[in-house]
Coordinates of C-alpha atoms and ligand atoms in Angstrom, one line a residue:
M1 CA -0.3 0.2 0.5
S2 CA 1.5 3.3 -0.5
T3 CA 1.8 5.4 1.9
T4 CA 0.8 8.9 1.3
E5 CA -0.6 10.4 -1.9
A6 CA 0.2 13.6 -3.2
L7 CA 2.8 14.6 -0.7
H8 CA 4.4 17.0 -3.4
G9 CA 1.4 18.7 -3.8
S10 CA 1.3 23.0 -2.5
S11 CA 0.1 21.8 0.4
H12 CA 3.1 19.8 2.2
A13 CA 1.3 18.9 5.0
L14 CA 0.7 15.3 6.2
F15 CA -1.7 13.9 9.0
A16 CA -0.8 10.8 10.8
M17 CA -3.4 8.7 13.0
H18 CA -0.1 8.4 15.3
A19 CA 3.0 9.9 15.6
Y20 CA 5.6 10.0 18.1
L21 CA 6.5 13.6 19.2
P22 CA 8.9 14.4 21.8
D23 CA 6.1 13.6 25.0
G24 CA 5.5 10.5 23.5
W25 CA 3.0 9.0 20.7
R26 CA 0.2 11.0 20.1
R27 CA -3.4 10.5 17.9
N28 CA -4.5 12.6 15.3
V29 CA -1.2 14.4 14.3
L30 CA -0.7 17.0 11.6
L31 CA 2.4 17.5 10.1
R32 CA 3.2 20.6 7.8
W33 CA 6.4 21.5 6.4
N34 CA 8.1 24.3 4.5
D35 CA 10.0 24.1 0.3
A36 CA 13.1 24.1 2.2
G37 CA 12.8 20.6 3.9
A38 CA 11.4 22.0 7.2
L39 CA 9.0 21.7 10.0
T40 CA 6.6 24.3 10.1
S41 CA 4.0 22.9 12.8
V42 CA 3.4 19.6 14.1
L43 CA -0.4 20.0 15.8
A44 CA -1.7 16.6 18.0
D45 CA -5.2 15.8 18.7
A46 CA -6.3 17.7 15.0
M47 CA -8.5 17.3 12.3
P48 CA -7.2 15.8 9.1
P49 CA -7.9 18.9 6.1
P50 CA -9.0 17.8 2.9
D51 CA -5.5 19.0 1.5
A52 CA -3.5 16.9 3.6
A53 CA -2.1 13.6 2.7
H54 CA -2.6 10.1 5.1
A55 CA -0.1 8.3 6.7
S56 CA -0.2 4.7 6.2
G57 CA 1.0 3.5 9.4
P58 CA 2.7 5.8 12.3
I59 CA 4.8 7.9 12.0
M60 CA 8.5 8.9 14.3
P61 CA 11.3 10.9 13.7
G62 CA 14.2 9.5 11.1
M63 CA 17.7 8.4 13.3
P64 CA 20.6 10.2 13.5
N65 CA 23.9 7.6 12.4
V66 CA 27.1 10.1 14.6
H67 CA 29.6 7.5 13.0
S68 CA 29.9 6.6 9.4
H69 CA 32.9 5.4 7.3
A70 CA 31.7 4.7 4.0
F71 CA 34.6 2.9 2.2
Q72 CA 34.2 0.5 4.7
R73 CA 30.6 -0.9 3.9
A74 CA 32.3 -2.9 1.0
M75 CA 35.0 -5.2 3.4
A76 CA 31.9 -5.5 6.0
G77 CA 32.0 -9.1 6.2
L78 CA 35.3 -10.0 3.9
T79 CA 37.5 -10.1 7.6
E80 CA 35.6 -12.7 9.3
Y81 CA 38.0 -15.4 9.1
R82 CA 40.9 -16.7 11.3
G83 CA 43.9 -15.4 10.0
D84 CA 45.7 -15.6 13.0
A85 CA 45.1 -16.9 16.7
R86 CA 45.5 -13.2 18.3
D87 CA 43.3 -11.3 15.7
S88 CA 42.3 -7.9 17.1
F89 CA 41.3 -4.5 15.8
W90 CA 44.9 -3.7 15.0
S91 CA 45.5 -6.8 12.6
W92 CA 41.6 -6.1 11.0
R93 CA 42.9 -2.8 10.7
D94 CA 45.6 -3.9 8.5
L95 CA 43.1 -5.6 6.5
M96 CA 41.2 -2.3 6.1
Y97 CA 44.5 0.0 4.8
R98 CA 45.1 -2.5 2.4
F99 CA 41.2 -2.5 1.2
A100 CA 41.6 1.7 1.4
A101 CA 44.5 1.9 -0.5
R102 CA 43.0 0.6 -3.7
I103 CA 40.1 2.8 -3.6
T104 CA 39.2 5.2 -6.3
P105 CA 37.7 8.3 -6.5
E106 CA 34.7 6.7 -8.7
M107 CA 34.4 3.6 -6.1
L108 CA 34.6 5.5 -3.0
D109 CA 31.1 7.4 -4.9
A110 CA 29.7 4.1 -5.6
I111 CA 30.8 2.9 -2.4
A112 CA 28.6 5.7 -0.6
C113 CA 25.8 5.8 -2.4
W114 CA 25.0 2.7 -2.3
L115 CA 25.3 2.5 1.5
Y116 CA 23.7 5.6 1.9
I117 CA 20.6 4.5 0.4
E118 CA 20.9 1.1 3.1
M119 CA 20.7 3.5 5.7
L120 CA 17.6 5.2 4.2
K121 CA 16.2 2.1 4.2
A122 CA 17.0 1.2 7.5
G123 CA 15.5 4.8 8.8
Y124 CA 19.1 6.5 9.4
T125 CA 18.2 10.0 7.3
S126 CA 21.3 11.6 8.6
V127 CA 24.7 10.4 8.4
C128 CA 28.2 12.1 10.1
E129 CA 30.8 10.8 7.3
F130 CA 33.9 10.3 9.6
H131 CA 36.0 11.0 6.3
Y132 CA 39.8 10.2 6.3
L133 CA 40.4 8.9 2.7
H134 CA 41.6 12.5 1.4
H135 CA 44.5 11.9 -1.3
A136 CA 45.6 9.4 -4.1
P137 CA 47.2 6.1 -3.8
D138 CA 50.5 7.6 -3.6
G139 CA 49.5 10.0 -1.2
A140 CA 49.7 13.2 -3.1
P141 CA 46.7 15.0 -3.0
Y142 CA 44.2 15.3 -5.8
A143 CA 44.2 18.0 -8.0
N144 CA 42.0 19.3 -6.1
R145 CA 42.2 18.0 -2.6
A146 CA 38.4 18.0 -1.6
E147 CA 38.3 15.1 -4.1
L148 CA 37.0 12.8 -2.4
A149 CA 35.9 14.4 0.0
E150 CA 33.4 15.8 -2.7
R151 CA 32.5 12.5 -4.2
V152 CA 31.1 11.3 -0.8
T153 CA 29.2 14.2 -0.1
D154 CA 27.6 14.1 -4.0
A155 CA 26.6 10.3 -2.7
A156 CA 24.9 11.5 -0.2
A157 CA 22.5 14.7 -1.9
R158 CA 21.9 11.3 -4.6
A159 CA 20.7 9.0 -1.9
G160 CA 18.4 12.0 -0.4
I161 CA 20.2 11.7 3.1
G162 CA 20.8 14.1 5.5
L163 CA 25.0 14.8 5.5
T164 CA 27.0 16.1 7.9
M165 CA 31.0 15.8 6.3
L166 CA 33.4 16.0 9.1
P167 CA 36.9 15.7 7.2
V168 CA 39.4 14.4 9.4
L169 CA 42.9 15.4 10.2
Y170 CA 45.4 12.6 10.7
Q171 CA 49.0 13.4 11.4
H172 CA 50.9 10.2 13.5
S173 CA 50.8 6.7 13.2
G174 CA 50.9 7.0 17.5
F175 CA 51.1 8.9 20.6
G176 CA 54.5 11.3 20.7
A177 CA 54.2 12.3 16.7
R178 CA 55.3 9.0 15.6
A179 CA 56.2 9.8 11.8
P180 CA 52.8 8.2 9.8
R181 CA 53.0 4.7 8.1
A182 CA 53.2 4.0 4.7
D183 CA 49.9 2.7 4.4
Q184 CA 48.8 5.9 6.1
C185 CA 49.0 8.0 3.1
R186 CA 46.0 8.4 1.8
F187 CA 45.1 9.9 5.7
V188 CA 47.9 12.7 6.2
N189 CA 47.6 16.4 6.4
T190 CA 48.9 19.4 8.2
P191 CA 46.1 20.9 10.3
E192 CA 46.3 23.9 8.1
A193 CA 46.1 21.8 5.1
L194 CA 43.1 20.2 6.3
L195 CA 41.6 23.5 7.1
D196 CA 42.7 24.4 3.3
L197 CA 40.9 21.5 2.3
L198 CA 37.1 22.0 4.6
D199 CA 37.3 25.7 2.7
A200 CA 37.4 23.9 -0.5
L201 CA 35.4 21.8 0.1
R202 CA 32.4 24.5 1.4
R203 CA 33.1 26.8 -1.4
A204 CA 32.2 23.3 -4.2
R205 CA 29.4 22.2 -1.8
P206 CA 28.0 25.0 0.4
E207 CA 25.6 24.0 3.4
H208 CA 22.5 23.8 3.0
G209 CA 19.4 22.4 5.4
G210 CA 20.8 19.0 4.5
L211 CA 24.3 19.7 4.6
T212 CA 27.1 20.9 7.0
Y213 CA 30.5 20.4 8.0
G214 CA 32.1 19.9 11.1
V215 CA 35.6 18.5 11.6
A216 CA 37.4 15.6 13.4
P217 CA 40.4 15.2 14.9
H218 CA 40.8 11.3 14.0
S219 CA 42.1 10.5 17.6
L220 CA 44.6 11.6 20.0
R221 CA 46.9 9.0 18.9
A222 CA 46.9 9.8 15.3
V223 CA 47.0 13.9 16.2
S224 CA 49.3 16.0 18.4
P225 CA 48.1 18.1 21.3
E226 CA 49.7 20.9 18.9
G227 CA 47.7 19.4 16.2
L228 CA 44.7 19.4 18.0
R229 CA 44.7 22.9 18.8
A230 CA 45.5 24.4 15.7
L231 CA 43.1 22.5 14.3
L232 CA 40.1 23.4 17.0
D233 CA 41.6 27.2 16.5
G234 CA 40.6 27.5 12.7
F235 CA 37.7 25.6 12.9
S236 CA 36.0 27.8 15.4
A237 CA 37.1 30.6 13.4
R238 CA 35.1 29.3 10.6
L239 CA 32.5 27.6 12.5
P240 CA 32.4 28.5 16.2
H241 CA 29.2 26.2 16.7
A242 CA 29.9 23.4 14.2
P243 CA 30.3 19.9 15.3
I244 CA 33.8 18.0 16.4
H245 CA 34.2 13.9 17.1
I246 CA 37.3 12.4 17.7
H247 CA 37.4 8.5 18.5
I248 CA 38.6 8.2 21.9
A249 CA 38.8 5.1 23.8
E250 CA 38.6 2.7 21.5
Q251 CA 41.1 -0.4 22.8
T252 CA 42.9 -0.8 25.9
G253 CA 46.2 -1.0 24.3
E254 CA 44.9 2.7 22.8
V255 CA 44.4 3.7 27.0
D256 CA 47.3 2.0 27.7
E257 CA 49.7 4.2 25.4
C258 CA 48.0 7.0 26.2
L259 CA 48.8 6.6 29.7
T260 CA 52.2 5.8 29.0
A261 CA 52.6 9.6 27.2
T262 CA 50.7 11.4 28.3
G263 CA 50.4 10.4 32.1
A264 CA 46.4 10.2 31.8
R265 CA 43.7 8.6 29.9
P266 CA 42.2 9.7 26.6
V267 CA 39.1 11.1 28.1
A268 CA 40.6 12.1 30.9
W269 CA 43.0 13.9 29.3
L270 CA 40.7 15.4 26.5
F271 CA 39.2 17.3 29.3
D272 CA 42.0 18.4 30.8
H273 CA 43.0 19.9 27.9
V274 CA 40.0 21.1 25.9
D275 CA 36.5 22.6 26.6
V276 CA 34.7 19.5 25.9
D277 CA 31.4 21.0 25.3
E278 CA 28.2 20.4 23.4
R279 CA 30.1 20.5 20.1
W280 CA 31.6 16.9 20.5
C281 CA 31.5 13.4 19.9
L282 CA 33.1 11.6 22.1
V283 CA 33.1 8.3 19.6
H284 CA 34.0 5.2 20.9
A285 CA 34.6 6.2 24.5
T286 CA 34.2 2.5 25.7
H287 CA 37.1 3.0 28.0
L288 CA 36.0 4.6 30.7
D289 CA 36.9 4.3 34.5
D290 CA 34.3 6.1 36.6
A291 CA 35.8 9.2 37.0
E292 CA 35.6 9.9 33.0
T293 CA 32.1 7.9 32.9
A294 CA 31.1 11.0 35.2
A295 CA 32.6 13.6 33.4
L296 CA 31.4 12.4 30.5
A297 CA 28.0 12.3 31.5
R298 CA 28.0 16.0 33.5
S299 CA 29.6 17.6 29.9
A300 CA 27.1 18.2 27.2
A301 CA 28.9 16.1 24.7
V302 CA 27.5 13.0 22.8
A303 CA 28.7 9.6 23.5
G304 CA 28.8 8.3 20.4
L305 CA 28.4 3.9 20.5
C306 CA 28.6 1.6 17.7
P307 CA 28.1 -1.4 18.9
T308 CA 27.8 -3.6 16.4
T309 CA 31.0 -2.7 15.1
E310 CA 32.8 -2.5 18.5
A311 CA 31.5 -5.8 19.2
N312 CA 32.8 -7.0 16.0
L313 CA 36.2 -5.7 16.7
G314 CA 36.0 -7.1 19.8
D315 CA 36.5 -3.3 21.4
G316 CA 35.2 -3.7 24.3
V317 CA 31.3 -2.6 26.1
F318 CA 31.1 1.1 26.9
P319 CA 29.6 1.9 31.1
A320 CA 26.0 2.8 29.4
Q321 CA 23.8 1.8 32.4
A322 CA 25.5 4.3 34.8
Y323 CA 26.2 7.0 32.0
L324 CA 23.0 7.1 30.6
D325 CA 21.9 7.1 35.3
G326 CA 24.4 10.1 35.2
H327 CA 22.2 11.7 32.4
G328 CA 24.6 11.4 29.1
R329 CA 24.2 12.1 26.0
I330 CA 24.5 9.2 23.6
G331 CA 24.2 8.8 19.3
I332 CA 24.5 6.0 17.4
G333 CA 27.0 5.1 14.3
S334 CA 27.6 2.1 12.0
D335 CA 30.9 2.8 12.1
S336 CA 32.4 0.5 9.5
H337 CA 28.7 -0.9 8.8
V338 CA 28.9 -4.8 9.3
A339 CA 25.2 -3.9 10.6
V340 CA 23.2 -0.8 9.0
D341 CA 20.4 -1.0 11.2
W342 CA 20.0 1.6 14.3
R343 CA 17.5 -0.6 15.7
A344 CA 20.3 -3.9 16.0
E345 CA 23.0 -1.6 17.4
L346 CA 20.0 -0.1 20.6
R347 CA 19.4 -4.1 20.5
L348 CA 23.5 -4.5 21.3
A349 CA 23.7 -1.6 23.1
E350 CA 20.9 -3.2 25.7
Y351 CA 22.0 -6.9 25.0
G352 CA 26.2 -6.7 26.1
Q353 CA 24.4 -5.0 29.2
R354 CA 22.4 -7.8 30.2
L355 CA 24.9 -10.2 29.4
V356 CA 27.5 -8.9 31.3
R357 CA 25.6 -8.4 34.3
R358 CA 23.1 -11.0 33.9
V359 CA 19.5 -9.2 34.1
R360 CA 17.2 -7.8 31.9
N361 CA 16.4 -4.2 30.8
V362 CA 19.2 -2.6 31.9
L363 CA 18.8 0.7 30.3
A364 CA 15.4 1.0 31.6
S365 CA 14.6 4.1 33.8
E366 CA 12.5 4.6 36.9
R367 CA 10.6 7.6 34.3
R368 CA 11.3 5.6 31.0
R369 CA 10.4 1.6 31.4
Q370 CA 10.1 0.9 28.4
V371 CA 13.7 -0.2 27.6
G372 CA 13.4 0.8 23.6
E373 CA 11.9 4.5 24.0
R374 CA 14.3 5.1 26.3
L375 CA 17.1 4.5 23.9
V376 CA 15.2 5.8 20.7
D377 CA 14.6 9.0 22.4
A378 CA 18.4 9.4 23.5
A379 CA 20.0 8.2 19.9
L380 CA 17.1 10.9 18.4
A381 CA 18.4 13.9 20.8
G382 CA 21.9 13.0 21.1
G383 CA 22.2 12.0 17.6
A384 CA 20.4 15.1 16.3
Q385 CA 22.9 17.5 18.6
A386 CA 26.1 15.2 16.9
T387 CA 24.5 16.2 13.1
G388 CA 24.9 19.7 14.3
R389 CA 21.9 19.9 12.0
A390 CA 18.0 20.6 13.7
T391 CA 16.8 17.5 13.2
G392 CA 15.8 13.9 15.4
A393 CA 12.2 15.0 16.4
L394 CA 8.7 15.9 15.0
R395 CA 8.3 19.1 15.6
A396 CA 8.1 22.8 14.0
G397 CA 12.1 24.0 13.1
C398 CA 13.5 20.7 13.2
R399 CA 13.8 18.8 9.3
A400 CA 11.4 17.0 8.0
D401 CA 12.4 14.1 8.4
W402 CA 10.5 11.1 9.4
L403 CA 9.7 7.1 8.7
V404 CA 6.0 5.8 8.8
L405 CA 6.2 2.3 10.3
D406 CA 4.1 -0.8 8.6
A407 CA 0.9 -1.1 10.7
Y408 CA 0.7 -4.4 9.7
H409 CA 3.9 -5.3 10.8
P410 CA 4.0 -8.0 13.9
S411 CA 5.4 -5.6 16.0
I412 CA 3.0 -3.3 15.8
D413 CA 0.0 -5.1 14.3
G414 CA -2.8 -5.5 17.4
R415 CA -0.1 -3.9 20.0
P416 CA -0.1 -1.5 22.7
P417 CA 1.8 2.0 21.2
G418 CA 3.8 1.6 24.5
S419 CA 5.0 -1.1 23.1
W420 CA 6.1 -0.6 19.9
L421 CA 9.6 0.8 19.7
S422 CA 10.8 -1.9 22.1
G423 CA 8.7 -4.3 19.7
I424 CA 10.2 -2.5 16.6
V425 CA 13.8 -2.5 18.9
F426 CA 14.1 -6.2 20.3
G427 CA 12.1 -7.9 17.5
E428 CA 14.0 -9.5 14.9
H429 CA 11.6 -11.2 12.6
G430 CA 12.5 -10.8 9.3
E431 CA 10.9 -7.9 6.9
T432 CA 11.9 -4.3 8.7
P433 CA 8.6 -2.4 9.8
I434 CA 10.0 0.8 8.3
S435 CA 7.9 1.1 5.4
D436 CA 8.9 4.7 4.4
V437 CA 11.4 7.4 5.1
H438 CA 11.4 11.2 4.5
V439 CA 13.8 13.1 4.0
G440 CA 13.3 17.0 4.1
G441 CA 9.7 16.3 3.4
R442 CA 10.9 14.1 0.7
C443 CA 9.8 10.4 -0.1
V444 CA 13.2 8.8 -0.6
V445 CA 12.0 4.8 0.1
R446 CA 8.2 4.0 -0.3
A447 CA 7.1 0.3 0.4
R448 CA 10.6 -0.7 1.3
R449 CA 12.2 0.6 -2.0
H450 CA 14.6 3.4 -2.5
V451 CA 13.6 5.2 -5.8
D452 CA 17.0 4.6 -6.9
E453 CA 18.2 1.8 -5.2
A454 CA 19.1 -0.8 -8.2
Q455 CA 20.8 1.8 -10.5
A456 CA 23.3 2.3 -7.5
Y457 CA 23.3 -1.6 -6.7
A458 CA 24.5 -2.1 -10.1
A459 CA 27.5 0.8 -9.5
Y460 CA 28.2 -0.5 -6.5
R461 CA 28.4 -4.2 -7.8
A462 CA 30.9 -2.9 -10.1
A463 CA 32.9 -1.2 -7.6
V464 CA 33.4 -3.9 -5.4
A465 CA 34.2 -6.7 -8.6
A466 CA 36.7 -4.0 -9.5
L467 CA 38.6 -4.0 -5.6
M468 CA 38.3 -8.1 -5.5
N469 CA 40.0 -8.4 -8.7
D470 CA 42.7 -6.1 -8.1
Ligands
ZN1 ZN1 35.3 5.2 13.2

């Protein structure tokens, strides 16, 4: 069944019998939005006006994805074999570098476009792209320094997903400003060169409602304290309110090296040296001691959780209960894209806690007893903050980004609305409950199909085949 009719008419109105608003599920909700793709009004308990299309099922905000390395999509599933009895994040990284070394601009474009279509079909309507593949395979900058970042930006526009492009500063192969390895040559920039790249990108692809920019110092191991300062100063002079993302404490080996090099753990070091405010997203803040957990929760920063990738890489378990109970903010990311499904990320965030603690419903609270609702609310709010874009809620002023759920899906059909989000997060029974996806008011997925998916898949498949044959 088609979800909506006449969505592109001049009225820009949608009536939904059930909609998930900031205060929970409401009935008879009328959305209106403008030509720029922003919601202009959201009214509950409304009458359906004659000009409004009708949603075929319950609607909810689209989910922001706070962490993506698009090119890694093409290697998902290719590293699940034992090469060494001590396979780890670091041996996976060697394989990933070999893969990255062969990617051309055309391949990156095709891989990113297909990935973003997969994200849309899964209900992610925004993505933060942590983009560190900058140069040609020999390490020389392309004639256009922003060549690869532009390809990713254009792929997002074609797919129709909201994008926060985060060019990444990578300087060193380890603490103490160790020289980069040969297989890191495509990533390496000075702070000044990275800011030049950002300037070129912003000139070529100016910001609009569906596109914004931030910056990402890769990690404390790959960026020196001086480099971090220069980057943040230069970036804040340009975009004083835009997001800053960093990989922070993914691996225990990284924490140990940070302690040896600086005398402090990574999150503690960052809080001691930088004003970590609401602009920041700390990705993989996996290894926190109690003081770091409390400090991060007290700050206005977002912890970027990527549970399926963190499980796949054997990273560890984030202290989610203490952090959420301390009012910490979270977003979720698909990172290496072993899964492209926000429901799977939230499910694993909770299951990691259950398996470690041997109790159930760990990430519920007294006020939010449905685990699914608490996690969805947190990931929408924190995720939107990390994008630096007005999204993540059905509220006037936000982007008109929403998902239409299938009213006849077994996780929803015949059940009370209060169970729906837990039902779709914890239920996994084949077909997705997400039927249609709208971004900036535009329908990009209808009846579980993206408008361009056949063509995008053909290009993706060709890119993968070329990578495999190299
Ligand atoms: Zn990452």
